[in-house]
PDB file of C-alpha atoms in Angstrom:
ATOM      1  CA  UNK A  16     -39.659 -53.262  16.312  1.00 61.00           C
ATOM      2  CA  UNK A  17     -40.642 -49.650  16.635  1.00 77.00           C
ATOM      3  CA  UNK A  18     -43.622 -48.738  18.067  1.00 84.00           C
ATOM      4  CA  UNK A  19     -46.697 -47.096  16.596  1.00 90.00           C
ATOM      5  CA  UNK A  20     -48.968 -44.732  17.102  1.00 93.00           C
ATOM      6  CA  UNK A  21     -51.845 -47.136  17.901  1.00 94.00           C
ATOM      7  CA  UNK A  22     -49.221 -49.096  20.365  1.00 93.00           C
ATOM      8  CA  UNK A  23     -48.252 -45.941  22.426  1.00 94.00           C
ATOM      9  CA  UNK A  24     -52.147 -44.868  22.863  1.00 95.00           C
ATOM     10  CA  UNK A  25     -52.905 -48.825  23.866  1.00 95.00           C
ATOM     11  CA  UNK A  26     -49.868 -48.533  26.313  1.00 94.00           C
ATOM     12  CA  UNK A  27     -51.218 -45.363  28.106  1.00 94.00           C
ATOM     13  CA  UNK A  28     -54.868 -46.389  27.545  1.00 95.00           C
ATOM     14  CA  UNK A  29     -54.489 -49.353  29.824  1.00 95.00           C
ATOM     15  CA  UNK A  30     -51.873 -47.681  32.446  1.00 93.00           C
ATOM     16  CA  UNK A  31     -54.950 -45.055  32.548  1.00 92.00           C
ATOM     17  CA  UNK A  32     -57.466 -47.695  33.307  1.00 95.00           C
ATOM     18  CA  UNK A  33     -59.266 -46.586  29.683  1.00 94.00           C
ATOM     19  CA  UNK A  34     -60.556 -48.561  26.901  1.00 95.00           C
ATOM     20  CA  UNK A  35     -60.111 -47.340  23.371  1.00 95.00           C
ATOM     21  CA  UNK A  36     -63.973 -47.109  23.334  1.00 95.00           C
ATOM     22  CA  UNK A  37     -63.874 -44.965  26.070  1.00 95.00           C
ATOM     23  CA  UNK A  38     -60.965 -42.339  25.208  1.00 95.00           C
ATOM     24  CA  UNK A  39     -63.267 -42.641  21.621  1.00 95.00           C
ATOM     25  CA  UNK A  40     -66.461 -41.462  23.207  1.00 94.00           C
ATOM     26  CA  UNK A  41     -64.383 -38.718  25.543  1.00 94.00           C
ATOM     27  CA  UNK A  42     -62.448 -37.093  22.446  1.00 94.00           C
ATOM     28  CA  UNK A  43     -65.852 -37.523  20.203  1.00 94.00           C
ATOM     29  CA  UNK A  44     -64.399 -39.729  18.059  1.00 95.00           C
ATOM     30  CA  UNK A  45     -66.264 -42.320  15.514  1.00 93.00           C
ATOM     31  CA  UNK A  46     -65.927 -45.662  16.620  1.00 93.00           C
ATOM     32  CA  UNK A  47     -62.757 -47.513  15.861  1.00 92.00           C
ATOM     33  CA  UNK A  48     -61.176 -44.106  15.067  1.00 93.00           C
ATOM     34  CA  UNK A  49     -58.286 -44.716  16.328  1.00 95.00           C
ATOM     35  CA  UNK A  50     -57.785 -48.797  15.173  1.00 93.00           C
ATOM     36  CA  UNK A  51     -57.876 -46.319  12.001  1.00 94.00           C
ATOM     37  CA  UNK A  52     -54.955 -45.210  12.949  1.00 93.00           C
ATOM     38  CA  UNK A  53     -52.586 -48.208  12.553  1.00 90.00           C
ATOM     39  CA  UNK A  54     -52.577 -47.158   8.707  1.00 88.00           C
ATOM     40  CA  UNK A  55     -53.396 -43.497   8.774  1.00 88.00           C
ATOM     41  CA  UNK A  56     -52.310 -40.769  10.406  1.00 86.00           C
ATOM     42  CA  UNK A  57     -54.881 -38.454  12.336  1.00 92.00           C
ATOM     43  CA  UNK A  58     -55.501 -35.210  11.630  1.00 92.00           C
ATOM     44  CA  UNK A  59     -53.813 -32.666  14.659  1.00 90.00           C
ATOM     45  CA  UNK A  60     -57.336 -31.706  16.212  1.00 92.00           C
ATOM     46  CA  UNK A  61     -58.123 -35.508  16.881  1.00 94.00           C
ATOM     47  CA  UNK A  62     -54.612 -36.485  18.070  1.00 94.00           C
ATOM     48  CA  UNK A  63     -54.237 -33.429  20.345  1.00 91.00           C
ATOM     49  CA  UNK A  64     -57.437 -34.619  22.030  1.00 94.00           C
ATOM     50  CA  UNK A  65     -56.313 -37.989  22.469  1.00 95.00           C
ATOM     51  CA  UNK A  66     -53.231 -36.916  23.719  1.00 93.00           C
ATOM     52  CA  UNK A  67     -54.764 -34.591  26.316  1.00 91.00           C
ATOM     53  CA  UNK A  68     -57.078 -37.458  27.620  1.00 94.00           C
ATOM     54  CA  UNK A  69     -54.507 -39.737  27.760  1.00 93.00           C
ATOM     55  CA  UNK A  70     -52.228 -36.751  29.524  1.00 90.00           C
ATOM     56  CA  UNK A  71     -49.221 -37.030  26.977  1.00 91.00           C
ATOM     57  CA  UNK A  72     -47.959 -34.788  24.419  1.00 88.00           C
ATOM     58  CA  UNK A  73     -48.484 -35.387  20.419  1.00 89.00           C
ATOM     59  CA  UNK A  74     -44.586 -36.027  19.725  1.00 86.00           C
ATOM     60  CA  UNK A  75     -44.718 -39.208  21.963  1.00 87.00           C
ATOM     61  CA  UNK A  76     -47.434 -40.573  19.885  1.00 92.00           C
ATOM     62  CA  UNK A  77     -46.273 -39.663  16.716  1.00 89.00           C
ATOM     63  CA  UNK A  78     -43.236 -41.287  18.475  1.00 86.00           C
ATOM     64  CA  UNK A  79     -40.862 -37.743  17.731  1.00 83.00           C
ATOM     65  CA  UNK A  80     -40.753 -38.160  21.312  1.00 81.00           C
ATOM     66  CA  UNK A  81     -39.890 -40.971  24.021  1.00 81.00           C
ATOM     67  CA  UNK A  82     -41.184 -38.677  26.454  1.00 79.00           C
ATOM     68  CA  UNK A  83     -44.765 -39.288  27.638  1.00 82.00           C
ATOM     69  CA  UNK A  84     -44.920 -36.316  29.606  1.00 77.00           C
ATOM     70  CA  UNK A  85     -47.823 -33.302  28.649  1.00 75.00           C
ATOM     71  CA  UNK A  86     -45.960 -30.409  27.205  1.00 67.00           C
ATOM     72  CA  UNK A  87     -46.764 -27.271  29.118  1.00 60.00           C
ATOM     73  CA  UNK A  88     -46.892 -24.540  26.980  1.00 56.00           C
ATOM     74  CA  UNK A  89     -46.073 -21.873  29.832  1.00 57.00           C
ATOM     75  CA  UNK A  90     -43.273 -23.823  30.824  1.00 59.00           C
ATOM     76  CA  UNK A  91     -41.821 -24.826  27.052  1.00 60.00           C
ATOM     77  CA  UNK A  92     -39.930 -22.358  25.019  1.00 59.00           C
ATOM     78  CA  UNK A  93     -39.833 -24.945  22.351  1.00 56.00           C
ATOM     79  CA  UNK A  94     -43.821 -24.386  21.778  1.00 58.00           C
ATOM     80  CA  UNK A  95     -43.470 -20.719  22.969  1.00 61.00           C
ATOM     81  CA  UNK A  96     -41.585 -20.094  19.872  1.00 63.00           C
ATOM     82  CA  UNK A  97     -42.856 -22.956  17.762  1.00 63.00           C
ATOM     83  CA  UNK A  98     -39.480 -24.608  17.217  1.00 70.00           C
ATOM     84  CA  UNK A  99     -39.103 -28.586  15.744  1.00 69.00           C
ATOM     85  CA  UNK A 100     -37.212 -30.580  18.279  1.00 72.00           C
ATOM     86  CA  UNK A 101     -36.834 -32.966  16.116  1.00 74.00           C
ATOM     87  CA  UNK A 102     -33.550 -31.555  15.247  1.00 80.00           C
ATOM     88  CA  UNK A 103     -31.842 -31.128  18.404  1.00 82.00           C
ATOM     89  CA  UNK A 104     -30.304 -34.620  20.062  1.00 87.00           C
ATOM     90  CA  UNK A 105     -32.424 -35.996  22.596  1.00 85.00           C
ATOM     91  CA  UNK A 106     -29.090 -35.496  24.982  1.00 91.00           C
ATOM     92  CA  UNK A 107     -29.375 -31.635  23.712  1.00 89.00           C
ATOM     93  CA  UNK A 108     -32.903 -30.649  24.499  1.00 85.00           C
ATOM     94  CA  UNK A 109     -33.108 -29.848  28.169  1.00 87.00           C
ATOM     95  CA  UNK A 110     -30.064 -27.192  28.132  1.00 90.00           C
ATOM     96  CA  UNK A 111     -31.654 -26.053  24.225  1.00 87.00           C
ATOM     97  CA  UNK A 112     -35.140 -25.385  26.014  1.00 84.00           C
ATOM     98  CA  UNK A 113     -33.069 -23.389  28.868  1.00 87.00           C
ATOM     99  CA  UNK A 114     -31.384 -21.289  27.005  1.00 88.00           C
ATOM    100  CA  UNK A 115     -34.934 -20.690  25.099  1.00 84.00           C
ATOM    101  CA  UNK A 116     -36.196 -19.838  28.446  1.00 84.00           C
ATOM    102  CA  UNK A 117     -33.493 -17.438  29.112  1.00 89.00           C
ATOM    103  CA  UNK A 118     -34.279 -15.588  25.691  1.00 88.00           C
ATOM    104  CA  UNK A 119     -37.589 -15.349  26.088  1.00 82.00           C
ATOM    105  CA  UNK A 120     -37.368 -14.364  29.893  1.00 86.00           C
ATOM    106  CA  UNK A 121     -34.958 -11.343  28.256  1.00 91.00           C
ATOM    107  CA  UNK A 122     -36.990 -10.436  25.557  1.00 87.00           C
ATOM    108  CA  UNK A 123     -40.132  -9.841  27.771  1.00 86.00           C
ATOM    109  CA  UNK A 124     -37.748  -7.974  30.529  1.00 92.00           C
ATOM    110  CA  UNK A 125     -36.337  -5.607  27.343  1.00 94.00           C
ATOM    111  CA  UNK A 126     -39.834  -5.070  26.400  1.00 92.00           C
ATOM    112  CA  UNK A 127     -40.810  -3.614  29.597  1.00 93.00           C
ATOM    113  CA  UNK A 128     -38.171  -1.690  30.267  1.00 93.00           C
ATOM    114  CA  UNK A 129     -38.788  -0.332  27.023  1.00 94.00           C
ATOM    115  CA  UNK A 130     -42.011   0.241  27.889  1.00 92.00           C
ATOM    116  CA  UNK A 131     -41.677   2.092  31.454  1.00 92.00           C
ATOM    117  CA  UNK A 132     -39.031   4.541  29.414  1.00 92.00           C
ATOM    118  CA  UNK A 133     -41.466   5.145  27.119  1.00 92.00           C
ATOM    119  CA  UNK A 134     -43.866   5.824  29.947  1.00 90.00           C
ATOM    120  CA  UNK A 135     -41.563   8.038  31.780  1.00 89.00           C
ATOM    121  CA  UNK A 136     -40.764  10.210  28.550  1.00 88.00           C
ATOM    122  CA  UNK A 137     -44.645  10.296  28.037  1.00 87.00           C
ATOM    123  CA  UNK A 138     -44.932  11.819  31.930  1.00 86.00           C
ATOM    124  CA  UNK A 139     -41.887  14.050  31.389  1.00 87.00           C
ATOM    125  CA  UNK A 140     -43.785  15.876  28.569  1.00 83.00           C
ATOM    126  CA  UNK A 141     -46.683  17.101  30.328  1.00 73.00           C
TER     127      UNK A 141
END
């Protein structure tokens, strides 16, 4: 039996030592918001604060993902440049965000090279 969204937020409620109530009251949520949410699917706003109290990432909720960890956006090309993993085989993703990484890293180095040339031409013509 797959999981659902209300399972995985009971799971990590009650390794977190937190009551639905409480992660309710924390994310400003109506009560029994998120027994709602057996049926229904939350909008983003409210999910992305449960999933920040809870200190888990929206995919493993939505179950895209059976990685609990929180996605840091610094860290993950995937959200730097907005890409669906959901594609990409779970066995895939680690080297896919690397090579991400790498592009981005050379993108930003190209930029500022381009920019201290520019700089330097700017200099040169006064």
């Amino acid at each position: 039996m797959e999981e659902t969204l209300l399972d995985r937020i009971k799971y990590l409620a009650k390794e977190k030592e937190l009551s639905l109530s409480q992660i309710e009251k924390d994310a400003n949520l109506a009560k029994t918001s998120i027994y709602t949410w057996k049926n229904k699917t939350p909008n983003a706003k409210n999910l992305e604060k449960v999933a920040n109290i809870l200190d888990t990432n929206t995919d493993y909720l939505l179950g895209r993902s059976n990685d609990p960890s929180p996605i840091d956006e610094e860290d993950d090309p995937s959200m730097f440049f907005r890409i669906d993993m959901r594609n990409v085989p779970e066995e895939d993703r680690d080297e896919f965000k690397a090579q991400l990484k790498l592009l981005k890293d050379f993108a930003f180095k190209q930029i500022e090279e381009a920019r201290k040339e520019q700089e330097k031409e700017d200099k040169d013509k006064k």
